[in-house]
Short mmCIF file of C-alpha atoms and ligand atoms in Angstrom, two decimals:
data_model
loop_
_atom_site.label_atom_id
_atom_site.label_comp_id
_atom_site.label_asym_id
_atom_site.label_seq_id
_atom_site.Cartn_x
_atom_site.Cartn_y
_atom_site.Cartn_z
CA MET W 120 -27.35 -6.15 6.75
CA PRO W 121 -27.73 -3.97 3.51
CA LYS W 122 -27.20 -5.14 0.44
CA HIS W 123 -24.81 -2.19 -1.09
CA TYR W 124 -21.38 -2.73 -0.17
CA THR W 125 -20.70 -0.90 3.24
CA GLY W 126 -16.47 -2.08 3.77
CA LEU W 127 -14.04 -4.70 4.77
CA ILE W 128 -15.61 -5.32 8.13
CA GLU W 129 -18.55 -5.81 7.27
CA LYS W 130 -17.50 -8.38 4.68
CA TYR W 131 -15.20 -10.63 6.26
CA ARG W 132 -16.50 -9.81 10.11
CA GLU W 133 -16.10 -14.15 10.62
CA ARG W 134 -12.06 -13.50 9.68
CA LEU W 135 -11.44 -10.25 11.87
CA PRO W 136 -11.41 -9.61 15.71
CA VAL W 137 -14.88 -8.10 15.68
CA ALA W 138 -18.29 -8.52 17.52
CA ALA W 139 -21.54 -9.03 16.71
CA ASP W 140 -22.26 -5.97 18.48
CA THR W 141 -19.25 -3.67 17.43
CA ALA W 142 -20.22 -0.79 15.81
CA VAL W 143 -18.24 -0.21 12.66
CA ILE W 144 -16.91 3.45 11.39
CA SER W 145 -16.51 2.62 7.46
CA LEU W 146 -16.22 4.66 4.75
CA SER W 147 -16.77 1.61 2.46
CA GLU W 148 -12.81 0.89 1.98
CA GLY W 149 -11.91 -2.29 0.16
CA ALA W 150 -12.88 -4.25 -2.76
CA THR W 151 -9.95 -2.71 -5.10
CA PRO W 152 -9.88 -3.73 -8.15
CA LEU W 153 -6.97 -6.19 -9.64
CA ILE W 154 -6.35 -4.41 -12.46
CA GLU W 155 -4.39 -6.79 -15.28
CA LEU W 156 -1.75 -5.27 -16.53
CA MET W 157 -1.71 -5.32 -20.73
CA ASN W 158 1.02 -3.19 -22.00
CA VAL W 159 4.17 -3.53 -19.67
CA PRO W 160 4.71 -7.41 -19.86
CA ARG W 161 4.73 -6.94 -23.83
CA LEU W 162 6.55 -4.02 -23.91
CA ALA W 163 9.44 -5.13 -21.22
CA ARG W 164 9.22 -8.68 -23.54
CA ARG W 165 8.01 -10.86 -20.25
CA ASP W 166 5.68 -13.89 -20.46
CA VAL W 167 4.03 -13.23 -17.09
CA ARG W 168 0.60 -12.05 -15.96
CA LEU W 169 0.90 -9.17 -13.85
CA PHE W 170 -2.05 -7.27 -11.65
CA ALA W 171 -2.11 -4.05 -10.17
CA LYS W 172 -4.06 -3.95 -6.84
CA PHE W 173 -5.23 -0.42 -6.96
CA GLU W 174 -5.31 0.87 -3.38
CA GLY W 175 -5.13 4.31 -4.81
CA LEU W 176 -8.92 3.47 -5.19
CA ASN W 177 -9.89 3.36 -1.37
CA PRO W 178 -11.88 6.35 0.35
CA THR W 179 -8.91 8.18 1.15
CA GLY W 180 -6.82 6.92 -1.68
CA SER W 181 -4.51 4.68 0.09
CA PHE W 182 -4.31 1.51 0.97
CA LYS W 183 -4.23 2.49 4.69
CA ASP W 184 -8.16 3.20 4.88
CA ARG W 185 -7.73 -0.59 5.03
CA GLY W 186 -6.19 -0.51 8.49
CA MET W 187 -7.95 2.73 9.74
CA THR W 188 -11.42 1.38 9.34
CA MET W 189 -10.41 -1.51 12.23
CA ALA W 190 -7.96 0.96 14.64
CA VAL W 191 -10.45 3.52 14.83
CA THR W 192 -13.67 1.17 14.88
CA LYS W 193 -11.88 -1.14 17.76
CA ALA W 194 -10.67 2.50 19.43
CA VAL W 195 -14.27 4.12 19.51
CA GLU W 196 -15.47 0.62 21.13
CA ALA W 197 -12.72 1.20 24.02
CA GLY W 198 -14.35 4.27 23.94
CA ALA W 199 -11.31 6.53 23.19
CA ARG W 200 -11.57 10.04 22.18
CA ALA W 201 -8.83 10.39 20.35
CA ILE W 202 -6.14 9.30 18.01
CA ILE W 203 -2.89 9.86 17.25
CA CYS W 204 0.02 8.93 14.35
CA ALA W 205 3.04 9.41 12.87
CA SER W 206 2.73 9.39 9.54
CA THR W 207 4.90 10.28 5.85
CA GLY W 208 1.16 11.31 5.20
CA ASN W 209 -1.16 8.52 4.03
CA THR W 210 -1.64 7.34 7.44
CA SER W 211 -2.58 10.86 8.48
CA ALA W 212 -5.41 11.36 5.43
CA ALA W 213 -7.14 7.99 6.62
CA ALA W 214 -6.45 8.70 10.06
CA ALA W 215 -7.78 12.19 9.75
CA ALA W 216 -10.87 11.06 7.83
CA TYR W 217 -12.12 7.92 10.36
CA ALA W 218 -11.79 10.22 13.35
CA ALA W 219 -13.48 12.83 11.18
CA ARG W 220 -16.52 10.00 10.93
CA ALA W 221 -16.04 8.48 14.40
CA GLY W 222 -16.59 12.46 15.46
CA ILE W 223 -13.05 12.14 17.36
CA ALA W 224 -9.81 14.04 17.82
CA CYS W 225 -7.07 13.44 15.70
CA PHE W 226 -3.18 14.65 16.38
CA VAL W 227 -0.79 13.54 13.53
CA LEU W 228 2.63 14.17 13.43
CA ILE W 229 4.62 14.77 10.11
CA PRO W 230 7.91 15.72 8.94
CA GLU W 231 8.03 19.13 7.79
CA GLY W 232 7.89 19.86 4.49
CA LYS W 233 8.29 16.02 3.55
CA ILE W 234 5.10 15.24 2.79
CA ALA W 235 3.08 15.17 -0.58
CA LEU W 236 0.94 18.26 -1.16
CA GLY W 237 -2.11 16.14 -1.02
CA LYS W 238 -1.74 14.17 1.98
CA LEU W 239 -1.04 17.48 3.64
CA SER W 240 -4.45 18.97 2.59
CA GLN W 241 -6.15 15.76 3.47
CA ALA W 242 -5.30 15.87 6.95
CA MET W 243 -5.92 19.60 7.23
CA MET W 244 -9.51 19.51 5.46
CA HIS W 245 -10.88 16.61 7.64
CA GLY W 246 -10.00 18.70 10.73
CA SER W 247 -7.05 16.77 12.42
CA VAL W 248 -4.59 18.95 14.57
CA VAL W 249 -1.53 18.70 12.09
CA ILE W 250 1.97 18.60 14.14
CA GLN W 251 4.86 19.33 11.47
CA ILE W 252 7.99 18.30 13.18
CA ARG W 253 11.27 19.25 12.71
CA GLY W 254 12.25 15.70 12.11
CA ASN W 255 11.31 12.75 10.21
CA PHE W 256 8.85 9.71 10.58
CA ASP W 257 11.76 7.76 12.91
CA ASP W 258 11.61 10.91 15.38
CA GLY W 259 7.87 11.53 14.99
CA MET W 260 7.04 7.46 15.46
CA ARG W 261 9.20 7.84 18.74
CA LEU W 262 7.13 10.50 19.86
CA VAL W 263 4.22 8.91 19.29
CA GLN W 264 4.71 6.25 21.29
CA GLU W 265 6.54 8.60 24.18
CA VAL W 266 3.47 10.44 24.15
CA ALA W 267 1.10 8.00 24.41
CA LYS W 268 2.29 6.51 27.95
CA THR W 269 1.20 9.98 29.00
CA MET W 270 -1.72 10.88 27.32
CA PRO W 271 -5.28 9.75 26.50
CA VAL W 272 -4.09 9.26 22.80
CA ASN W 273 -4.45 5.96 21.05
CA ILE W 274 -1.94 5.09 18.64
CA VAL W 275 -3.45 4.24 15.12
CA ASN W 276 0.19 3.42 13.60
CA SER W 277 0.58 -0.47 12.16
CA ILE W 278 2.22 -1.17 15.39
CA ASN W 279 -1.51 -1.20 16.82
CA PRO W 280 -2.11 -4.83 15.92
CA TYR W 281 -5.89 -3.87 14.90
CA ARG W 282 -4.25 -2.09 11.51
CA LEU W 283 -2.76 -5.29 10.39
CA GLN W 284 -5.70 -7.16 10.73
CA GLY W 285 -7.60 -4.64 8.41
CA GLN W 286 -4.94 -4.74 5.99
CA LYS W 287 -4.45 -8.16 5.92
CA THR W 288 -8.03 -7.84 3.81
CA ILE W 289 -5.86 -7.29 0.80
CA ALA W 290 -4.93 -10.72 0.69
CA PHE W 291 -8.21 -12.13 0.92
CA GLU W 292 -9.75 -9.80 -2.09
CA VAL W 293 -6.75 -11.00 -4.24
CA ILE W 294 -7.37 -14.40 -3.54
CA GLU W 295 -10.95 -13.61 -4.28
CA ALA W 296 -10.16 -12.38 -7.70
CA LEU W 297 -7.61 -14.79 -8.63
CA GLY W 298 -8.99 -18.00 -7.49
CA ASP W 299 -5.96 -18.45 -5.74
CA ALA W 300 -2.67 -16.52 -4.14
CA PRO W 301 -0.43 -15.33 -7.07
CA GLU W 302 3.19 -16.75 -7.27
CA TYR W 303 4.73 -13.42 -6.31
CA HIS W 304 2.80 -10.78 -4.37
CA ALA W 305 5.32 -7.46 -4.76
CA LEU W 306 4.78 -4.15 -2.60
CA PRO W 307 6.72 -1.20 -1.28
CA VAL W 308 8.15 -1.03 2.05
CA GLY W 309 8.41 1.95 4.73
CA ASN W 310 7.35 0.94 7.96
CA ALA W 311 7.03 -2.49 7.21
CA GLY W 312 3.31 -3.37 8.27
CA ASN W 313 1.35 -3.71 5.09
CA ILE W 314 3.94 -6.91 4.02
CA THR W 315 3.22 -8.27 7.55
CA ALA W 316 -0.09 -7.99 6.94
CA HIS W 317 -0.38 -8.99 3.51
CA TRP W 318 1.46 -12.17 4.60
CA ILE W 319 -1.20 -12.41 7.56
CA GLY W 320 -3.91 -12.37 5.15
CA TYR W 321 -2.32 -14.95 3.15
CA SER W 322 -1.18 -17.30 5.84
CA GLU W 323 -4.46 -17.28 7.32
CA SER W 324 -6.12 -18.34 3.60
CA VAL W 325 -4.50 -21.73 3.47
CA CYS W 326 -4.28 -25.20 5.75
CA GLN W 327 -1.03 -24.19 7.71
CA ASN W 328 -0.58 -27.82 9.07
CA THR W 329 -0.01 -29.75 5.90
CA ARG W 330 0.53 -33.32 7.85
CA ALA W 331 -2.96 -32.78 9.77
CA CYS W 332 -4.05 -32.18 5.84
CA ALA W 333 -2.89 -35.11 4.88
CA LEU W 334 -4.60 -36.91 7.60
CA CYS W 335 -8.02 -34.47 7.00
CA ALA W 336 -7.58 -35.71 3.31
CA GLY W 337 -8.54 -32.19 2.12
CA ASN W 338 -11.62 -31.87 4.85
CA CYS W 339 -10.11 -29.41 6.91
CA GLY W 340 -11.65 -26.22 7.39
CA TYR W 341 -9.07 -24.66 4.96
CA HIS W 342 -9.60 -27.32 2.37
CA ARG W 343 -12.99 -27.16 2.59
CA LYS W 344 -13.50 -23.77 1.87
CA LYS W 345 -10.97 -23.94 -0.86
CA ILE W 346 -9.61 -20.90 0.45
CA ALA W 347 -6.06 -20.96 -1.16
CA THR W 348 -4.20 -23.99 -2.17
CA ARG W 349 -0.51 -21.89 -1.35
CA ARG W 350 0.82 -18.40 -0.60
CA PRO W 351 3.02 -16.50 -2.59
CA ILE W 352 6.99 -15.51 -2.63
CA MET W 353 6.92 -11.98 -0.88
CA VAL W 354 9.19 -9.50 -2.20
CA GLY W 355 9.72 -6.43 -0.55
CA TYR W 356 11.04 -2.87 -2.05
CA GLN W 357 12.43 -0.51 -0.63
CA ALA W 358 13.73 3.23 -2.03
CA ALA W 359 17.58 3.33 -2.79
CA GLY W 360 18.03 5.70 0.09
CA ALA W 361 16.03 4.30 2.51
CA ALA W 362 16.84 0.63 2.70
CA PRO W 363 17.33 -0.49 6.31
CA ILE W 364 16.03 -3.92 5.76
CA LEU W 365 18.19 -4.15 3.13
CA ARG W 366 20.78 -2.92 4.37
CA GLN W 367 20.37 -4.79 7.52
CA ARG W 368 20.78 -1.59 9.59
CA PRO W 369 18.49 1.47 10.65
CA VAL W 370 19.33 4.53 8.26
CA GLU W 371 19.95 7.85 10.29
CA ASN W 372 18.70 10.08 7.51
CA PRO W 373 16.54 7.81 5.14
CA GLU W 374 16.04 10.64 1.46
CA THR W 375 14.01 9.76 -1.00
CA VAL W 376 11.37 11.24 -3.55
CA ALA W 377 8.97 8.26 -2.69
CA THR W 378 8.39 10.30 0.84
CA ALA W 379 5.72 7.86 1.83
CA ILE W 380 8.95 5.04 2.13
CA ARG W 381 11.30 7.77 3.21
CA ILE W 382 11.58 5.26 6.84
CA GLY W 383 15.32 4.45 8.32
CA ASN W 384 14.24 2.33 11.22
CA PRO W 385 11.05 0.50 10.58
CA VAL W 386 8.29 -0.80 13.08
CA SER W 387 7.67 -3.77 12.25
CA TRP W 388 11.13 -4.71 10.76
CA GLN W 389 10.96 -8.41 12.37
CA GLN W 390 8.04 -9.56 11.02
CA ALA W 391 8.63 -8.14 7.41
CA LEU W 392 11.63 -10.37 7.80
CA ALA W 393 9.15 -13.42 8.86
CA ALA W 394 7.31 -12.68 6.10
CA GLN W 395 9.97 -13.10 3.50
CA GLN W 396 12.27 -16.10 5.32
CA GLU W 397 8.84 -18.13 5.24
CA SER W 398 7.36 -17.58 2.11
CA ASP W 399 10.81 -17.79 0.21
CA GLY W 400 11.21 -14.28 -0.81
CA TRP W 401 13.24 -11.29 -0.67
CA PHE W 402 13.98 -7.66 -0.32
CA GLY W 403 15.06 -5.60 -2.92
CA GLU W 404 15.97 -1.75 -3.65
CA CYS W 405 15.01 0.78 -6.58
CA THR W 406 16.55 4.03 -6.93
CA ASP W 407 14.68 7.10 -7.34
CA GLU W 408 14.92 7.28 -11.12
CA GLU W 409 13.54 3.89 -11.53
CA ILE W 410 10.58 4.30 -9.48
CA LEU W 411 9.41 7.50 -11.20
CA ARG W 412 10.27 5.53 -14.25
CA ALA W 413 8.04 3.07 -13.59
CA GLN W 414 5.06 5.62 -12.86
CA LYS W 415 5.19 7.22 -15.30
CA LEU W 416 5.41 3.93 -17.45
CA LEU W 417 2.20 2.47 -15.44
CA ALA W 418 0.53 6.22 -16.54
CA GLU W 419 1.25 6.58 -19.87
CA THR W 420 0.92 2.63 -21.24
CA GLU W 421 -1.81 1.46 -18.55
CA GLY W 422 -3.72 4.95 -17.64
CA ILE W 423 -2.98 4.00 -14.08
CA PHE W 424 -1.74 6.84 -11.86
CA CYS W 425 0.06 5.94 -8.16
CA GLU W 426 2.62 7.81 -6.41
CA PRO W 427 5.48 7.20 -6.49
CA ALA W 428 5.97 4.91 -3.86
CA SER W 429 3.72 2.06 -5.43
CA ALA W 430 5.48 2.53 -8.50
CA ALA W 431 8.47 0.73 -6.69
CA ALA W 432 7.24 -2.56 -6.30
CA LEU W 433 6.62 -2.54 -10.97
CA ALA W 434 10.24 -0.50 -10.77
CA GLY W 435 11.27 -3.78 -8.68
CA VAL W 436 9.06 -6.20 -10.33
CA LEU W 437 10.98 -5.31 -13.89
CA LYS W 438 13.96 -5.30 -12.60
CA ASP W 439 13.45 -8.61 -10.84
CA LEU W 440 12.49 -10.83 -14.19
CA ASP W 441 15.49 -8.94 -15.97
CA ALA W 442 18.01 -10.44 -13.91
CA GLY W 443 15.82 -13.85 -13.98
CA ARG W 444 14.86 -13.69 -10.09
CA MET W 445 11.22 -13.72 -11.38
CA ARG W 446 10.29 -17.20 -13.75
CA GLU W 447 8.36 -16.45 -16.83
CA GLY W 448 5.18 -17.53 -16.64
CA SER W 449 4.09 -16.78 -13.53
CA THR W 450 1.66 -14.66 -12.21
CA ILE W 451 2.66 -12.12 -10.35
CA VAL W 452 0.35 -8.93 -8.15
CA CYS W 453 1.99 -5.68 -7.23
CA THR W 454 0.10 -3.89 -4.42
CA LEU W 455 -0.18 0.00 -5.82
CA THR W 456 -0.48 1.34 -2.27
CA GLY W 457 -1.13 5.08 -3.00
CA HIS W 458 -3.36 7.15 -5.57
CA GLY W 459 -0.86 9.61 -7.99
CA LEU W 460 -2.91 12.63 -7.07
CA LYS W 461 -1.72 12.74 -3.68
CA ASP W 462 1.41 14.03 -5.24
CA PRO W 463 1.03 16.45 -8.01
CA ASP W 464 4.38 18.28 -7.82
CA ILE W 465 6.21 14.83 -8.21
CA ALA W 466 3.89 14.81 -11.25
CA ILE W 467 3.97 17.92 -13.13
CA ALA W 468 7.85 17.82 -12.32
CA GLN W 469 8.59 14.67 -14.47
CA SER W 470 5.69 15.33 -17.04
CA VAL W 471 5.50 17.46 -20.78
CA LYS W 472 4.30 21.07 -19.82
CA PRO W 473 0.68 22.23 -20.84
CA LEU W 474 0.77 24.21 -24.39
CA THR W 475 -0.61 27.86 -24.14
CA VAL W 476 -1.95 29.32 -27.06
CA GLU W 477 -4.23 32.03 -28.38
CA ALA W 478 -8.02 30.79 -28.05
CA GLU W 479 -8.15 30.80 -31.74
CA LEU W 480 -9.07 27.86 -34.09
CA ARG W 481 -6.07 27.95 -36.46
CA ALA W 482 -3.78 27.48 -32.85
CA ILE W 483 -5.74 24.80 -32.63
CA GLU W 484 -5.54 23.20 -35.17
CA HIS W 485 -1.68 23.58 -35.13
CA VAL W 486 -1.26 22.15 -32.36
CA ILE W 487 -3.05 18.75 -33.29
CA ARG W 488 -1.45 18.87 -36.57
CA SER W 489 2.17 18.43 -34.66
CA TYR W 490 0.88 16.17 -32.33
CA LEU W 491 -1.46 13.51 -34.30
CA PRO W 492 0.38 10.18 -34.44
CA LYS W 493 1.68 9.97 -38.17
N1 F0G X 298 3.31 3.16 0.13
C1 F0G X 298 2.80 4.45 0.60
C2 F0G X 298 1.82 5.20 -0.75
C3 F0G X 298 2.66 4.70 1.90
O1 F0G X 298 2.03 5.65 2.25
C4 F0G X 298 3.09 3.88 2.48
C5 F0G X 298 3.53 4.10 3.96
C6 F0G X 298 4.30 2.93 2.30
C7 F0G X 298 4.11 2.49 0.86
C8 F0G X 298 5.22 1.58 2.88
O2 F0G X 298 3.73 0.71 3.69
O3 F0G X 298 5.03 1.45 6.12
O4 F0G X 298 3.18 -0.27 5.92
O5 F0G X 298 5.46 -0.76 5.05
N2 F0G X 298 3.13 4.96 4.72
C9 F0G X 298 3.02 5.21 6.19
C10 F0G X 298 2.22 6.56 6.43
C11 F0G X 298 4.60 5.33 6.58
O6 F0G X 298 2.61 7.40 7.21
O7 F0G X 298 1.47 7.10 5.39
P1 F0G X 298 4.44 0.16 5.37
#
């Protein structure tokens, strides 16, 4: 086995559905940093330990790589020569990259005009066949399922169970970094695969059978390995204009600045509800304004640039701390699902415009004088 890190399948082989001789398609995804926020809790005057699991640092810039290494590995193992997905952008970027690596074809269905520029550029650059549909993600998801019945294409959306298997490893990494599960784990929810995957990962890390464990006196596999002693309370945040789970009905025309989670009828709805209920968690919503404010706060006070959808996790946590819904003194992890560079248009639109001056020393001095902290 190579000494350098070669991705999450090699690392967690025993806990993933792969055989010893499975040929792995990997871009060394996973092993993302868990960054403790130093300034946000202080500015919010909250006594909590707040961590960001920065999934934007995966090879294609989002958590989708965790699922895609598994989905493409298993597709190739099964002899597939083409994969397909519907996407709000990140899934298509990851599918395109892993398909390129595997040397298979990739078809992506995206809502026309509604995916961030960086993501579109990725799908195009990696050579996938990009099909823009005059419809939204939910239309694309339906079409992908229909077309897979008649055409030789392997679906790599999160209805593909291998996607969730790959994505569950985020929980393993959080537990390793903290020594146990956090009290709360917050994340944005769109198609609801990721919250489902987090919950699978946490659930596989604790002893499920407390009665047997009382008998085993700490000698069962889970206790012996001391993976985790608890599971977190799962908190999922949706954009206010695309919050079907919260409203308990599909949203026909979902709308939000966080295009990644612009989804009105999530495929893993029931599994997400189960994760929420089993963990005593809840779903919350954030307005576009709250999402963008949290994105800017992270960028300006912590140096972390995530995309709008990812910031929904922090926006929601700050609200729920204010509302007293999350306990002071607790440890909270937010999954920052994607990198801010994915969506440069949004970043530029909400930032101070660059100054333009003559290429002269005096002009530069003048600017510095005006902006130096007093
Ligand atoms: N955050 C980002 C950055 C995403 O791209 C997505 C989903 C989510 C959160 C929500 O995760 O769907 O598992 O609940 N993006 C999908 C895509 C839908 O096509 O890229 P989820």
